[in-house]
């Protein structure tokens, strides 16, 4: 771990304080959850992160994530995280290895992936919680539904087949504060429109990382994907 283990708790406390201040500035009272992005840590290092108070781990590569998950089950079952989330690009040929292993998949970024997940849910008789990834930055390098695609998506069709959509995920561009804020505000607006169509709450907005999480909190984030700020 790049930071000494004893520093991680202090870093997390500072992040929590900054979250509280952002909530106060925006007049929000909702809970915001810090998710530890652990792609650069090996499993033993993640034990220190868990001991410092991180309850959820997030990974972006299937094979690496599963090997860490299995390590915790075998070597440290008493201190395993409360949940594992998947935040990376998900290939359809790896869905069978992912289904039922992650409590939340943040990165459902296309209709074809949503259809494949739905088929796997039916075949394996499993349910899967997901977030729909939206390309809020407009960058070609980032995946996700466009706003127009999301507005035209029939979510209820997939929920009848085992998919449970809990909200949206998005990544802002590395840009000035005004641009970042506009991107996060767009995601919140799209979430609100979708939940109005569905007639039920969509509680999760996964947006904000180490460099922009305070803006994300001010704009309504419920899940923050924090990595380097915790341990670099």
mmCIF file of C-alpha atoms in Angstrom:
data_model
loop_
_atom_site.group_PDB
_atom_site.id
_atom_site.type_symbol
_atom_site.label_atom_id
_atom_site.label_comp_id
_atom_site.label_asym_id
_atom_site.label_seq_id
_atom_site.Cartn_x
_atom_site.Cartn_y
_atom_site.Cartn_z
ATOM 1 C CA UNK A 1 0.000 0.000 0.000
ATOM 2 C CA UNK A 2 1.472 3.325 -1.018
ATOM 3 C CA UNK A 3 0.354 5.080 2.166
ATOM 4 C CA UNK A 4 1.220 3.583 5.526
ATOM 5 C CA UNK A 5 -1.652 1.538 6.862
ATOM 6 C CA UNK A 6 -1.950 3.868 9.839
ATOM 7 C CA UNK A 7 -2.558 6.784 7.459
ATOM 8 C CA UNK A 8 -5.559 5.248 5.724
ATOM 9 C CA UNK A 9 -7.946 5.820 8.625
ATOM 10 C CA UNK A 10 -6.884 9.466 8.797
ATOM 11 C CA UNK A 11 -7.372 9.862 5.056
ATOM 12 C CA UNK A 12 -10.823 8.305 5.254
ATOM 13 C CA UNK A 13 -11.745 10.602 8.141
ATOM 14 C CA UNK A 14 -10.670 13.616 6.078
ATOM 15 C CA UNK A 15 -12.731 12.407 3.104
ATOM 16 C CA UNK A 16 -15.742 11.908 5.373
ATOM 17 C CA UNK A 17 -15.332 15.438 6.697
ATOM 18 C CA UNK A 18 -15.182 16.868 3.172
ATOM 19 C CA UNK A 19 -18.303 14.886 2.259
ATOM 20 C CA UNK A 20 -20.120 16.282 5.296
ATOM 21 C CA UNK A 21 -19.139 19.818 4.323
ATOM 22 C CA UNK A 22 -20.327 19.273 0.740
ATOM 23 C CA UNK A 23 -23.628 17.894 2.017
ATOM 24 C CA UNK A 24 -24.055 20.939 4.221
ATOM 25 C CA UNK A 25 -23.284 23.332 1.354
ATOM 26 C CA UNK A 26 -25.903 21.671 -0.833
ATOM 27 C CA UNK A 27 -28.517 21.260 1.889
ATOM 28 C CA UNK A 28 -28.579 17.491 1.480
ATOM 29 C CA UNK A 29 -29.196 15.064 4.313
ATOM 30 C CA UNK A 30 -28.804 11.761 2.477
ATOM 31 C CA UNK A 31 -26.107 9.204 3.210
ATOM 32 C CA UNK A 32 -23.134 9.081 0.837
ATOM 33 C CA UNK A 33 -21.122 5.857 0.635
ATOM 34 C CA UNK A 34 -17.385 5.775 -0.088
ATOM 35 C CA UNK A 35 -16.447 2.806 -2.271
ATOM 36 C CA UNK A 36 -12.797 1.796 -2.171
ATOM 37 C CA UNK A 37 -11.439 1.342 -5.699
ATOM 38 C CA UNK A 38 -8.829 -1.341 -5.141
ATOM 39 C CA UNK A 39 -7.551 -2.162 -8.634
ATOM 40 C CA UNK A 40 -3.983 -1.165 -7.716
ATOM 41 C CA UNK A 41 -3.886 -3.091 -4.424
ATOM 42 C CA UNK A 42 -3.290 -6.757 -3.835
ATOM 43 C CA UNK A 43 -5.557 -8.669 -1.481
ATOM 44 C CA UNK A 44 -3.374 -8.441 1.680
ATOM 45 C CA UNK A 45 -3.119 -4.666 1.239
ATOM 46 C CA UNK A 46 -6.902 -4.503 0.978
ATOM 47 C CA UNK A 47 -7.151 -5.973 4.476
ATOM 48 C CA UNK A 48 -5.679 -2.739 5.817
ATOM 49 C CA UNK A 49 -8.231 -0.737 3.836
ATOM 50 C CA UNK A 50 -11.038 -2.844 5.272
ATOM 51 C CA UNK A 51 -9.691 -2.419 8.796
ATOM 52 C CA UNK A 52 -9.645 1.349 8.267
ATOM 53 C CA UNK A 53 -13.392 1.335 7.689
ATOM 54 C CA UNK A 54 -13.937 0.818 3.952
ATOM 55 C CA UNK A 55 -17.007 -1.420 3.691
ATOM 56 C CA UNK A 56 -17.253 -1.845 -0.097
ATOM 57 C CA UNK A 57 -14.511 -2.746 -2.573
ATOM 58 C CA UNK A 58 -14.766 -2.015 -6.300
ATOM 59 C CA UNK A 59 -12.770 -3.681 -9.064
ATOM 60 C CA UNK A 60 -12.644 -3.154 -12.813
ATOM 61 C CA UNK A 61 -11.140 -6.422 -14.135
ATOM 62 C CA UNK A 62 -13.084 -9.637 -13.809
ATOM 63 C CA UNK A 63 -10.256 -12.132 -13.315
ATOM 64 C CA UNK A 64 -8.376 -9.959 -10.829
ATOM 65 C CA UNK A 65 -11.565 -9.207 -8.924
ATOM 66 C CA UNK A 66 -12.537 -12.860 -8.627
ATOM 67 C CA UNK A 67 -9.075 -13.864 -7.435
ATOM 68 C CA UNK A 68 -9.233 -11.228 -4.684
ATOM 69 C CA UNK A 69 -12.743 -12.241 -3.732
ATOM 70 C CA UNK A 70 -11.647 -15.863 -3.409
ATOM 71 C CA UNK A 71 -8.571 -14.852 -1.387
ATOM 72 C CA UNK A 72 -10.776 -13.099 1.173
ATOM 73 C CA UNK A 73 -13.121 -16.080 1.360
ATOM 74 C CA UNK A 74 -10.218 -18.453 2.000
ATOM 75 C CA UNK A 75 -7.681 -16.351 3.909
ATOM 76 C CA UNK A 76 -9.649 -13.651 5.710
ATOM 77 C CA UNK A 77 -13.334 -14.580 5.879
ATOM 78 C CA UNK A 78 -13.834 -12.705 9.129
ATOM 79 C CA UNK A 79 -12.858 -9.348 7.655
ATOM 80 C CA UNK A 80 -14.280 -9.599 4.154
ATOM 81 C CA UNK A 81 -15.927 -6.434 2.829
ATOM 82 C CA UNK A 82 -19.664 -6.084 3.148
ATOM 83 C CA UNK A 83 -19.983 -5.935 -0.632
ATOM 84 C CA UNK A 84 -18.035 -6.194 -3.886
ATOM 85 C CA UNK A 85 -18.911 -3.888 -6.765
ATOM 86 C CA UNK A 86 -17.797 -4.142 -10.388
ATOM 87 C CA UNK A 87 -17.013 -0.831 -12.101
ATOM 88 C CA UNK A 88 -15.075 -1.765 -15.245
ATOM 89 C CA UNK A 89 -16.028 -2.507 -18.817
ATOM 90 C CA UNK A 90 -17.833 -5.826 -18.803
ATOM 91 C CA UNK A 91 -17.394 -8.205 -21.723
ATOM 92 C CA UNK A 92 -20.354 -10.387 -22.556
ATOM 93 C CA UNK A 93 -18.229 -13.549 -22.659
ATOM 94 C CA UNK A 94 -17.439 -13.074 -18.949
ATOM 95 C CA UNK A 95 -20.960 -12.558 -17.689
ATOM 96 C CA UNK A 96 -21.339 -16.101 -16.386
ATOM 97 C CA UNK A 97 -18.381 -15.499 -14.053
ATOM 98 C CA UNK A 98 -19.757 -12.215 -12.759
ATOM 99 C CA UNK A 99 -23.421 -12.959 -12.176
ATOM 100 C CA UNK A 100 -24.222 -13.380 -8.509
ATOM 101 C CA UNK A 101 -20.671 -12.560 -7.373
ATOM 102 C CA UNK A 102 -20.985 -8.773 -7.247
ATOM 103 C CA UNK A 103 -23.688 -7.026 -5.271
ATOM 104 C CA UNK A 104 -23.758 -4.171 -7.780
ATOM 105 C CA UNK A 105 -22.497 -3.739 -11.344
ATOM 106 C CA UNK A 106 -21.993 -0.029 -12.070
ATOM 107 C CA UNK A 107 -21.043 -0.291 -15.726
ATOM 108 C CA UNK A 108 -23.976 -1.575 -17.784
ATOM 109 C CA UNK A 109 -23.192 0.669 -20.720
ATOM 110 C CA UNK A 110 -25.212 -0.587 -23.700
ATOM 111 C CA UNK A 111 -28.473 -2.175 -24.729
ATOM 112 C CA UNK A 112 -26.660 -5.292 -25.954
ATOM 113 C CA UNK A 113 -24.987 -5.781 -22.564
ATOM 114 C CA UNK A 114 -28.291 -5.254 -20.789
ATOM 115 C CA UNK A 115 -29.906 -7.880 -23.019
ATOM 116 C CA UNK A 116 -27.071 -10.348 -22.347
ATOM 117 C CA UNK A 117 -27.308 -9.793 -18.595
ATOM 118 C CA UNK A 118 -31.027 -10.376 -18.783
ATOM 119 C CA UNK A 119 -30.545 -13.691 -20.598
ATOM 120 C CA UNK A 120 -28.018 -14.831 -18.000
ATOM 121 C CA UNK A 121 -30.406 -13.902 -15.197
ATOM 122 C CA UNK A 122 -33.077 -16.079 -16.748
ATOM 123 C CA UNK A 123 -30.742 -18.987 -17.531
ATOM 124 C CA UNK A 124 -29.150 -19.022 -14.070
ATOM 125 C CA UNK A 125 -32.336 -18.004 -12.249
ATOM 126 C CA UNK A 126 -30.506 -15.152 -10.575
ATOM 127 C CA UNK A 127 -31.231 -11.513 -9.923
ATOM 128 C CA UNK A 128 -28.612 -8.830 -10.463
ATOM 129 C CA UNK A 129 -28.485 -5.243 -9.208
ATOM 130 C CA UNK A 130 -27.090 -2.837 -11.792
ATOM 131 C CA UNK A 131 -26.499 0.797 -12.582
ATOM 132 C CA UNK A 132 -26.858 2.080 -16.121
ATOM 133 C CA UNK A 133 -23.709 3.874 -17.254
ATOM 134 C CA UNK A 134 -24.341 7.142 -19.082
ATOM 135 C CA UNK A 135 -21.769 9.016 -21.158
ATOM 136 C CA UNK A 136 -22.210 12.397 -19.500
ATOM 137 C CA UNK A 137 -18.917 13.860 -20.746
ATOM 138 C CA UNK A 138 -19.552 13.314 -24.449
ATOM 139 C CA UNK A 139 -16.069 11.821 -24.838
ATOM 140 C CA UNK A 140 -15.733 9.049 -27.413
ATOM 141 C CA UNK A 141 -13.258 7.275 -25.116
ATOM 142 C CA UNK A 142 -15.940 6.740 -22.481
ATOM 143 C CA UNK A 143 -18.714 4.194 -22.838
ATOM 144 C CA UNK A 144 -22.316 4.503 -21.825
ATOM 145 C CA UNK A 145 -25.808 5.262 -22.979
ATOM 146 C CA UNK A 146 -26.458 8.665 -24.473
ATOM 147 C CA UNK A 147 -29.156 10.772 -22.859
ATOM 148 C CA UNK A 148 -31.415 10.054 -25.819
ATOM 149 C CA UNK A 149 -30.849 6.302 -25.589
ATOM 150 C CA UNK A 150 -31.589 6.309 -21.884
ATOM 151 C CA UNK A 151 -34.801 8.264 -22.340
ATOM 152 C CA UNK A 152 -35.975 5.674 -24.870
ATOM 153 C CA UNK A 153 -34.957 2.596 -22.882
ATOM 154 C CA UNK A 154 -37.657 0.193 -21.680
ATOM 155 C CA UNK A 155 -36.210 -0.660 -18.275
ATOM 156 C CA UNK A 156 -39.293 -2.509 -17.037
ATOM 157 C CA UNK A 157 -38.815 -5.146 -19.732
ATOM 158 C CA UNK A 158 -35.462 -6.166 -18.257
ATOM 159 C CA UNK A 159 -36.564 -5.903 -14.650
ATOM 160 C CA UNK A 160 -39.209 -8.520 -15.364
ATOM 161 C CA UNK A 161 -36.344 -10.838 -16.340
ATOM 162 C CA UNK A 162 -34.206 -10.452 -13.208
ATOM 163 C CA UNK A 163 -32.351 -7.179 -13.685
ATOM 164 C CA UNK A 164 -32.829 -4.644 -10.896
ATOM 165 C CA UNK A 165 -31.849 -1.118 -11.953
ATOM 166 C CA UNK A 166 -30.911 0.931 -8.880
ATOM 167 C CA UNK A 167 -29.727 4.106 -10.597
ATOM 168 C CA UNK A 168 -27.123 5.583 -12.907
ATOM 169 C CA UNK A 169 -23.342 5.864 -13.130
ATOM 170 C CA UNK A 170 -21.271 8.452 -14.961
ATOM 171 C CA UNK A 171 -17.777 9.890 -15.247
ATOM 172 C CA UNK A 172 -17.086 13.559 -15.816
ATOM 173 C CA UNK A 173 -14.290 14.752 -18.056
ATOM 174 C CA UNK A 174 -11.098 16.151 -16.579
ATOM 175 C CA UNK A 175 -12.193 19.740 -17.021
ATOM 176 C CA UNK A 176 -12.979 22.942 -15.153
ATOM 177 C CA UNK A 177 -15.368 22.876 -12.213
ATOM 178 C CA UNK A 178 -18.285 24.317 -14.174
ATOM 179 C CA UNK A 179 -18.056 21.598 -16.833
ATOM 180 C CA UNK A 180 -17.735 18.837 -14.248
ATOM 181 C CA UNK A 181 -20.691 20.193 -12.298
ATOM 182 C CA UNK A 182 -22.831 20.366 -15.442
ATOM 183 C CA UNK A 183 -22.020 16.728 -16.229
ATOM 184 C CA UNK A 184 -23.014 15.545 -12.756
ATOM 185 C CA UNK A 185 -26.155 17.670 -12.841
ATOM 186 C CA UNK A 186 -27.098 16.072 -16.162
ATOM 187 C CA UNK A 187 -26.770 12.599 -14.647
ATOM 188 C CA UNK A 188 -29.011 13.572 -11.747
ATOM 189 C CA UNK A 189 -31.590 15.008 -14.148
ATOM 190 C CA UNK A 190 -31.552 11.837 -16.249
ATOM 191 C CA UNK A 191 -31.966 9.724 -13.104
ATOM 192 C CA UNK A 192 -34.920 11.837 -12.010
ATOM 193 C CA UNK A 193 -36.579 11.493 -15.409
ATOM 194 C CA UNK A 194 -36.067 7.741 -15.424
ATOM 195 C CA UNK A 195 -37.479 7.241 -11.945
ATOM 196 C CA UNK A 196 -40.500 9.349 -12.892
ATOM 197 C CA UNK A 197 -41.094 7.020 -15.841
ATOM 198 C CA UNK A 198 -40.681 3.926 -13.676
ATOM 199 C CA UNK A 199 -42.825 5.257 -10.869
ATOM 200 C CA UNK A 200 -40.365 4.176 -8.180
ATOM 201 C CA UNK A 201 -37.209 5.607 -6.596
ATOM 202 C CA UNK A 202 -33.784 5.015 -8.130
ATOM 203 C CA UNK A 203 -31.649 5.610 -5.040
ATOM 204 C CA UNK A 204 -28.150 5.370 -6.469
ATOM 205 C CA UNK A 205 -26.063 7.920 -8.351
ATOM 206 C CA UNK A 206 -22.512 6.638 -8.758
ATOM 207 C CA UNK A 207 -20.473 9.683 -9.688
ATOM 208 C CA UNK A 208 -17.392 11.353 -8.323
ATOM 209 C CA UNK A 209 -13.841 10.098 -7.895
ATOM 210 C CA UNK A 210 -10.778 11.272 -5.995
ATOM 211 C CA UNK A 211 -10.450 14.536 -7.915
ATOM 212 C CA UNK A 212 -14.061 15.665 -8.125
ATOM 213 C CA UNK A 213 -16.058 13.911 -5.410
ATOM 214 C CA UNK A 214 -17.056 17.075 -3.535
ATOM 215 C CA UNK A 215 -18.760 18.484 -6.634
ATOM 216 C CA UNK A 216 -20.466 15.123 -7.122
ATOM 217 C CA UNK A 217 -21.798 15.184 -3.561
ATOM 218 C CA UNK A 218 -23.139 18.700 -4.050
ATOM 219 C CA UNK A 219 -24.942 17.493 -7.189
ATOM 220 C CA UNK A 220 -26.539 14.435 -5.598
ATOM 221 C CA UNK A 221 -24.071 11.530 -5.600
ATOM 222 C CA UNK A 222 -24.854 8.578 -3.343
ATOM 223 C CA UNK A 223 -21.829 6.417 -4.252
ATOM 224 C CA UNK A 224 -18.285 7.793 -4.578
ATOM 225 C CA UNK A 225 -15.573 5.746 -6.288
ATOM 226 C CA UNK A 226 -12.415 6.687 -4.368
ATOM 227 C CA UNK A 227 -9.024 5.109 -4.975
ATOM 228 C CA UNK A 228 -5.788 7.102 -4.990
ATOM 229 C CA UNK A 229 -6.953 9.581 -2.361
ATOM 230 C CA UNK A 230 -7.160 6.731 0.139
ATOM 231 C CA UNK A 231 -3.793 5.109 -0.352
ATOM 232 C CA UNK A 232 -1.426 6.993 -2.703
#
